[in-house]
Amino acid sequence: NQCGKAFTHNSNLEHHMRIIHTGEKPYQCNYCDKTFSTKNKCVTHMRIHTGEKPYQCIYCDKVFAQNSTLKLHMRIHSGEKPYQCSHCVKSFSDRSSYRRHTIIHYEEKSYECS
């Protein structure tokens, strides 16, 4: 019992043990030496080499290699900004912009206008 995670089927437990706890990465990129723990991660990575972008925005026709990137992009059209700064009124559509912003509230401000 390494992590306590439970499964309804033994085959799922065996897969979990092999991939998570042994670090096995049985899926190798056809174009480089990188290996991956899941087939999906490998397929997504190979799109870097092939240039395949199967996910298309229905509003502006931009295309993306990953569905998660399309979902982030869709926030441009919806105006959704789920990352709200707890120190001011600003909000952001993506986590990286939010994190970059929050630094301003914690940085030491050594230069004062006099």
GROMACS .gro file of N, CA and C in nm:
model
  342
    1ASN      N    1   0.085  -0.119   0.000
    1ASN     CA    2   0.000   0.000   0.000
    1ASN      C    3   0.088   0.124   0.000
    2GLN      N    4   0.117   0.176  -0.118
    2GLN     CA    5   0.212   0.286  -0.130
    2GLN      C    6   0.148   0.424  -0.115
    3CYS      N    7   0.032   0.445  -0.178
    3CYS     CA    8  -0.028   0.579  -0.172
    3CYS      C    9  -0.173   0.577  -0.125
    4GLY      N   10  -0.230   0.461  -0.109
    4GLY     CA   11  -0.366   0.451  -0.059
    4GLY      C   12  -0.475   0.467  -0.162
    5LYS      N   13  -0.439   0.493  -0.287
    5LYS     CA   14  -0.539   0.508  -0.392
    5LYS      C   15  -0.605   0.373  -0.419
    6ALA      N   16  -0.736   0.372  -0.439
    6ALA     CA   17  -0.810   0.247  -0.459
    6ALA      C   18  -0.873   0.243  -0.598
    7PHE      N   19  -0.889   0.123  -0.650
    7PHE     CA   20  -0.943   0.103  -0.785
    7PHE      C   21  -1.049  -0.005  -0.783
    8THR      N   22  -1.143   0.002  -0.876
    8THR     CA   23  -1.249  -0.098  -0.885
    8THR      C   24  -1.202  -0.222  -0.961
    9HIS      N   25  -1.100  -0.210  -1.042
    9HIS     CA   26  -1.049  -0.323  -1.119
    9HIS      C   27  -0.899  -0.341  -1.093
   10ASN      N   28  -0.858  -0.467  -1.082
   10ASN     CA   29  -0.718  -0.499  -1.057
   10ASN      C   30  -0.629  -0.447  -1.170
   11SER      N   31  -0.678  -0.451  -1.294
   11SER     CA   32  -0.597  -0.405  -1.407
   11SER      C   33  -0.564  -0.256  -1.394
   12ASN      N   34  -0.658  -0.179  -1.339
   12ASN     CA   35  -0.633  -0.036  -1.317
   12ASN      C   36  -0.529  -0.015  -1.208
   13LEU      N   37  -0.534  -0.098  -1.103
   13LEU     CA   38  -0.433  -0.091  -0.997
   13LEU      C   39  -0.296  -0.126  -1.052
   14GLU      N   40  -0.289  -0.232  -1.132
   14GLU     CA   41  -0.161  -0.273  -1.190
   14GLU      C   42  -0.103  -0.163  -1.279
   15HIS      N   43  -0.188  -0.101  -1.359
   15HIS     CA   44  -0.144   0.009  -1.445
   15HIS      C   45  -0.094   0.126  -1.359
   16HIS      N   46  -0.168   0.160  -1.256
   16HIS     CA   47  -0.128   0.267  -1.164
   16HIS      C   48   0.008   0.237  -1.101
   17MET      N   49   0.024   0.116  -1.051
   17MET     CA   50   0.151   0.077  -0.986
   17MET      C   51   0.268   0.088  -1.084
   18ARG      N   52   0.247   0.038  -1.206
   18ARG     CA   53   0.353   0.036  -1.306
   18ARG      C   54   0.392   0.178  -1.348
   19ILE      N   55   0.295   0.262  -1.371
   19ILE     CA   56   0.323   0.396  -1.424
   19ILE      C   57   0.363   0.494  -1.313
   20ILE      N   58   0.290   0.496  -1.204
   20ILE     CA   59   0.312   0.596  -1.100
   20ILE      C   60   0.428   0.559  -1.008
   21HIS      N   61   0.431   0.437  -0.961
   21HIS     CA   62   0.528   0.401  -0.857
   21HIS      C   63   0.659   0.344  -0.909
   22THR      N   64   0.664   0.301  -1.033
   22THR     CA   65   0.792   0.253  -1.087
   22THR      C   66   0.856   0.358  -1.176
   23GLY      N   67   0.778   0.457  -1.218
   23GLY     CA   68   0.830   0.560  -1.307
   23GLY      C   69   0.843   0.512  -1.450
   24GLU      N   70   0.784   0.398  -1.480
   24GLU     CA   71   0.792   0.342  -1.616
   24GLU      C   72   0.729   0.438  -1.716
   25LYS      N   73   0.797   0.454  -1.830
   25LYS     CA   74   0.747   0.538  -1.938
   25LYS      C   75   0.755   0.457  -2.067
   26PRO      N   76   0.654   0.374  -2.091
   26PRO     CA   77   0.662   0.280  -2.202
   26PRO      C   78   0.633   0.339  -2.341
   27TYR      N   79   0.590   0.463  -2.347
   27TYR     CA   80   0.554   0.522  -2.477
   27TYR      C   81   0.662   0.618  -2.522
   28GLN      N   82   0.722   0.589  -2.638
   28GLN     CA   83   0.831   0.672  -2.689
   28GLN      C   84   0.788   0.749  -2.812
   29CYS      N   85   0.832   0.874  -2.816
   29CYS     CA   86   0.806   0.960  -2.931
   29CYS      C   87   0.869   0.898  -3.056
   30ASN      N   88   0.799   0.906  -3.168
   30ASN     CA   89   0.850   0.854  -3.296
   30ASN      C   90   0.956   0.945  -3.357
   31TYR      N   91   0.972   1.066  -3.302
   31TYR     CA   92   1.060   1.164  -3.363
   31TYR      C   93   1.182   1.201  -3.278
   32CYS      N   94   1.176   1.172  -3.148
   32CYS     CA   95   1.290   1.203  -3.061
   32CYS      C   96   1.298   1.097  -2.951
   33ASP      N   97   1.387   1.115  -2.857
   33ASP     CA   98   1.411   1.014  -2.754
   33ASP      C   99   1.320   1.026  -2.632
   34LYS      N  100   1.230   1.122  -2.630
   34LYS     CA  101   1.144   1.140  -2.512
   34LYS      C  102   1.050   1.022  -2.494
   35THR      N  103   1.027   0.988  -2.367
   35THR     CA  104   0.934   0.880  -2.334
   35THR      C  105   0.828   0.933  -2.238
   36PHE      N  106   0.713   0.864  -2.235
   36PHE     CA  107   0.598   0.912  -2.160
   36PHE      C  108   0.529   0.799  -2.087
   37SER      N  109   0.463   0.834  -1.978
   37SER     CA  110   0.392   0.734  -1.898
   37SER      C  111   0.258   0.695  -1.958
   38THR      N  112   0.200   0.783  -2.041
   38THR     CA  113   0.071   0.751  -2.103
   38THR      C  114   0.078   0.775  -2.254
   39LYS      N  115  -0.004   0.701  -2.326
   39LYS     CA  116  -0.010   0.716  -2.471
   39LYS      C  117  -0.058   0.856  -2.508
   40ASN      N  118  -0.155   0.908  -2.433
   40ASN     CA  119  -0.210   1.040  -2.461
   40ASN      C  120  -0.102   1.149  -2.451
   41LYS      N  121  -0.017   1.141  -2.349
   41LYS     CA  122   0.091   1.239  -2.334
   41LYS      C  123   0.188   1.230  -2.450
   42CYS      N  124   0.215   1.108  -2.495
   42CYS     CA  125   0.305   1.088  -2.608
   42CYS      C  126   0.247   1.146  -2.736
   43VAL      N  127   0.121   1.117  -2.763
   43VAL     CA  128   0.054   1.168  -2.883
   43VAL      C  129   0.053   1.321  -2.883
   44THR      N  130   0.021   1.379  -2.768
   44THR     CA  131   0.020   1.526  -2.756
   44THR      C  132   0.158   1.583  -2.783
   45HIS      N  133   0.262   1.520  -2.728
   45HIS     CA  134   0.400   1.566  -2.750
   45HIS      C  135   0.437   1.558  -2.898
   46MET      N  136   0.400   1.449  -2.965
   46MET     CA  137   0.440   1.431  -3.105
   46MET      C  138   0.385   1.540  -3.195
   47ARG      N  139   0.281   1.608  -3.152
   47ARG     CA  140   0.226   1.719  -3.231
   47ARG      C  141   0.326   1.834  -3.244
   48ILE      N  142   0.421   1.843  -3.152
   48ILE     CA  143   0.528   1.942  -3.164
   48ILE      C  144   0.605   1.916  -3.293
   49HIS      N  145   0.630   1.788  -3.321
   49HIS     CA  146   0.708   1.751  -3.439
   49HIS      C  147   0.625   1.755  -3.567
   50THR      N  148   0.500   1.713  -3.559
   50THR     CA  149   0.417   1.703  -3.680
   50THR      C  150   0.348   1.834  -3.716
   51GLY      N  151   0.334   1.922  -3.618
   51GLY     CA  152   0.262   2.047  -3.641
   51GLY      C  153   0.111   2.031  -3.642
   52GLU      N  154   0.063   1.911  -3.610
   52GLU     CA  155  -0.081   1.886  -3.608
   52GLU      C  156  -0.149   1.973  -3.501
   53LYS      N  157  -0.257   2.037  -3.541
   53LYS     CA  158  -0.335   2.121  -3.449
   53LYS      C  159  -0.483   2.090  -3.470
   54PRO      N  160  -0.532   1.986  -3.404
   54PRO     CA  161  -0.668   1.940  -3.432
   54PRO      C  162  -0.779   2.016  -3.360
   55TYR      N  163  -0.745   2.109  -3.272
   55TYR     CA  164  -0.847   2.180  -3.195
   55TYR      C  165  -0.863   2.322  -3.248
   56GLN      N  166  -0.982   2.354  -3.299
   56GLN     CA  167  -1.007   2.482  -3.365
   56GLN      C  168  -1.110   2.565  -3.289
   57CYS      N  169  -1.081   2.693  -3.275
   57CYS     CA  170  -1.174   2.787  -3.212
   57CYS      C  171  -1.292   2.810  -3.306
   58ILE      N  172  -1.411   2.805  -3.252
   58ILE     CA  173  -1.532   2.824  -3.334
   58ILE      C  174  -1.560   2.972  -3.362
   59TYR      N  175  -1.488   3.061  -3.295
   59TYR     CA  176  -1.512   3.204  -3.313
   59TYR      C  177  -1.411   3.270  -3.407
   60CYS      N  178  -1.284   3.232  -3.398
   60CYS     CA  179  -1.184   3.302  -3.478
   60CYS      C  180  -1.099   3.209  -3.564
   61ASP      N  181  -1.128   3.081  -3.561
   61ASP     CA  182  -1.059   2.981  -3.644
   61ASP      C  183  -0.912   2.956  -3.607
   62LYS      N  184  -0.866   3.009  -3.495
   62LYS     CA  185  -0.731   2.973  -3.449
   62LYS      C  186  -0.730   2.825  -3.417
   63VAL      N  187  -0.615   2.761  -3.437
   63VAL     CA  188  -0.603   2.617  -3.412
   63VAL      C  189  -0.496   2.590  -3.308
   64PHE      N  190  -0.512   2.479  -3.236
   64PHE     CA  191  -0.424   2.446  -3.125
   64PHE      C  192  -0.391   2.297  -3.124
   65ALA      N  193  -0.275   2.265  -3.072
   65ALA     CA  194  -0.231   2.126  -3.062
   65ALA      C  195  -0.297   2.054  -2.945
   66GLN      N  196  -0.335   2.131  -2.842
   66GLN     CA  197  -0.394   2.070  -2.723
   66GLN      C  198  -0.531   2.130  -2.694
   67ASN      N  199  -0.622   2.045  -2.650
   67ASN     CA  200  -0.756   2.090  -2.614
   67ASN      C  201  -0.751   2.187  -2.497
   68SER      N  202  -0.659   2.164  -2.403
   68SER     CA  203  -0.648   2.253  -2.287
   68SER      C  204  -0.609   2.395  -2.329
   69THR      N  205  -0.527   2.407  -2.432
   69THR     CA  206  -0.488   2.539  -2.482
   69THR      C  207  -0.607   2.607  -2.549
   70LEU      N  208  -0.687   2.531  -2.622
   70LEU     CA  209  -0.809   2.586  -2.682
   70LEU      C  210  -0.902   2.638  -2.573
   71LYS      N  211  -0.918   2.562  -2.465
   71LYS     CA  212  -1.006   2.605  -2.356
   71LYS      C  213  -0.959   2.736  -2.295
   72LEU      N  214  -0.828   2.751  -2.276
   72LEU     CA  215  -0.774   2.878  -2.226
   72LEU      C  216  -0.802   2.991  -2.324
   73HIS      N  217  -0.782   2.964  -2.452
   73HIS     CA  218  -0.806   3.063  -2.556
   73HIS      C  219  -0.952   3.109  -2.557
   74MET      N  220  -1.044   3.018  -2.535
   74MET     CA  221  -1.187   3.051  -2.539
   74MET      C  222  -1.224   3.158  -2.437
   75ARG      N  223  -1.144   3.173  -2.333
   75ARG     CA  224  -1.170   3.277  -2.233
   75ARG      C  225  -1.156   3.417  -2.292
   76ILE      N  226  -1.080   3.430  -2.399
   76ILE     CA  227  -1.069   3.559  -2.468
   76ILE      C  228  -1.207   3.599  -2.520
   77HIS      N  229  -1.278   3.503  -2.575
   77HIS     CA  230  -1.409   3.530  -2.635
   77HIS      C  231  -1.519   3.541  -2.529
   78SER      N  232  -1.507   3.463  -2.423
   78SER     CA  233  -1.613   3.463  -2.321
   78SER      C  234  -1.594   3.574  -2.218
   79GLY      N  235  -1.470   3.624  -2.208
   79GLY     CA  236  -1.440   3.725  -2.107
   79GLY      C  237  -1.421   3.667  -1.968
   80GLU      N  238  -1.421   3.534  -1.957
   80GLU     CA  239  -1.406   3.469  -1.826
   80GLU      C  240  -1.267   3.497  -1.769
   81LYS      N  241  -1.266   3.539  -1.644
   81LYS     CA  242  -1.140   3.566  -1.572
   81LYS      C  243  -1.152   3.507  -1.432
   82PRO      N  244  -1.128   3.377  -1.420
   82PRO     CA  245  -1.152   3.309  -1.293
   82PRO      C  246  -1.047   3.331  -1.184
   83TYR      N  247  -0.936   3.393  -1.219
   83TYR     CA  248  -0.830   3.414  -1.120
   83TYR      C  249  -0.836   3.557  -1.068
   84GLN      N  250  -0.892   3.573  -0.948
   84GLN     CA  251  -0.914   3.703  -0.886
   84GLN      C  252  -0.805   3.731  -0.784
   85CYS      N  253  -0.740   3.845  -0.795
   85CYS     CA  254  -0.639   3.885  -0.698
   85CYS      C  255  -0.707   3.917  -0.566
   86SER      N  256  -0.655   3.863  -0.458
   86SER     CA  257  -0.714   3.887  -0.326
   86SER      C  258  -0.666   4.019  -0.264
   87HIS      N  259  -0.574   4.088  -0.332
   87HIS     CA  260  -0.520   4.213  -0.280
   87HIS      C  261  -0.574   4.337  -0.351
   88CYS      N  262  -0.631   4.317  -0.470
   88CYS     CA  263  -0.685   4.430  -0.545
   88CYS      C  264  -0.801   4.380  -0.631
   89VAL      N  265  -0.851   4.464  -0.719
   89VAL     CA  266  -0.970   4.429  -0.797
   89VAL      C  267  -0.939   4.357  -0.928
   90LYS      N  268  -0.813   4.337  -0.959
   90LYS     CA  269  -0.778   4.276  -1.088
   90LYS      C  270  -0.810   4.128  -1.092
   91SER      N  271  -0.849   4.082  -1.211
   91SER     CA  272  -0.872   3.939  -1.233
   91SER      C  273  -0.809   3.899  -1.366
   92PHE      N  274  -0.784   3.770  -1.381
   92PHE     CA  275  -0.706   3.721  -1.494
   92PHE      C  276  -0.768   3.594  -1.552
   93SER      N  277  -0.746   3.575  -1.681
   93SER     CA  278  -0.802   3.458  -1.748
   93SER      C  279  -0.715   3.334  -1.732
   94ASP      N  280  -0.587   3.353  -1.698
   94ASP     CA  281  -0.499   3.238  -1.683
   94ASP      C  282  -0.414   3.250  -1.557
   95ARG      N  283  -0.375   3.135  -1.506
   95ARG     CA  284  -0.302   3.127  -1.379
   95ARG      C  285  -0.166   3.194  -1.386
   96SER      N  286  -0.095   3.181  -1.499
   96SER     CA  287   0.039   3.239  -1.506
   96SER      C  288   0.035   3.391  -1.499
   97SER      N  289  -0.063   3.453  -1.563
   97SER     CA  290  -0.076   3.600  -1.554
   97SER      C  291  -0.112   3.642  -1.413
   98TYR      N  292  -0.198   3.566  -1.349
   98TYR     CA  293  -0.236   3.593  -1.210
   98TYR      C  294  -0.113   3.586  -1.119
   99ARG      N  295  -0.036   3.480  -1.131
   99ARG     CA  296   0.083   3.465  -1.046
   99ARG      C  297   0.184   3.576  -1.071
  100ARG      N  298   0.204   3.610  -1.198
  100ARG     CA  299   0.297   3.718  -1.231
  100ARG      C  300   0.251   3.848  -1.167
  101HIS      N  301   0.121   3.873  -1.168
  101HIS     CA  302   0.065   3.994  -1.108
  101HIS      C  303   0.082   3.996  -0.957
  102THR      N  304   0.054   3.886  -0.889
  102THR     CA  305   0.055   3.887  -0.742
  102THR      C  306   0.191   3.922  -0.684
  103ILE      N  307   0.295   3.904  -0.761
  103ILE     CA  308   0.430   3.939  -0.715
  103ILE      C  309   0.438   4.086  -0.676
  104ILE      N  310   0.365   4.172  -0.747
  104ILE     CA  311   0.375   4.316  -0.717
  104ILE      C  312   0.328   4.348  -0.576
  105HIS      N  313   0.245   4.264  -0.519
  105HIS     CA  314   0.195   4.289  -0.385
  105HIS      C  315   0.295   4.246  -0.277
  106TYR      N  316   0.393   4.164  -0.315
  106TYR     CA  317   0.489   4.112  -0.217
  106TYR      C  318   0.631   4.162  -0.237
  107GLU      N  319   0.660   4.221  -0.353
  107GLU     CA  320   0.795   4.270  -0.378
  107GLU      C  321   0.831   4.382  -0.281
  108GLU      N  322   0.957   4.384  -0.245
  108GLU     CA  323   1.005   4.494  -0.162
  108GLU      C  324   1.014   4.617  -0.251
  109LYS      N  325   0.957   4.726  -0.206
  109LYS     CA  326   0.956   4.849  -0.284
  109LYS      C  327   1.061   4.944  -0.225
  110SER      N  328   1.181   4.936  -0.280
  110SER     CA  329   1.295   5.009  -0.226
  110SER      C  330   1.310   5.149  -0.283
  111TYR      N  331   1.243   5.177  -0.392
  111TYR     CA  332   1.263   5.304  -0.459
  111TYR      C  333   1.139   5.392  -0.444
  112GLU      N  334   1.154   5.495  -0.363
  112GLU     CA  335   1.042   5.583  -0.333
  112GLU      C  336   1.061   5.717  -0.402
  113CYS      N  337   0.954   5.768  -0.460
  113CYS     CA  338   0.957   5.898  -0.524
  113CYS      C  339   0.967   6.005  -0.414
  114SER      N  340   1.062   6.096  -0.429
  114SER     CA  341   1.077   6.199  -0.325
  114SER      C  342   1.075   6.339  -0.382
   0.00000   0.00000   0.00000
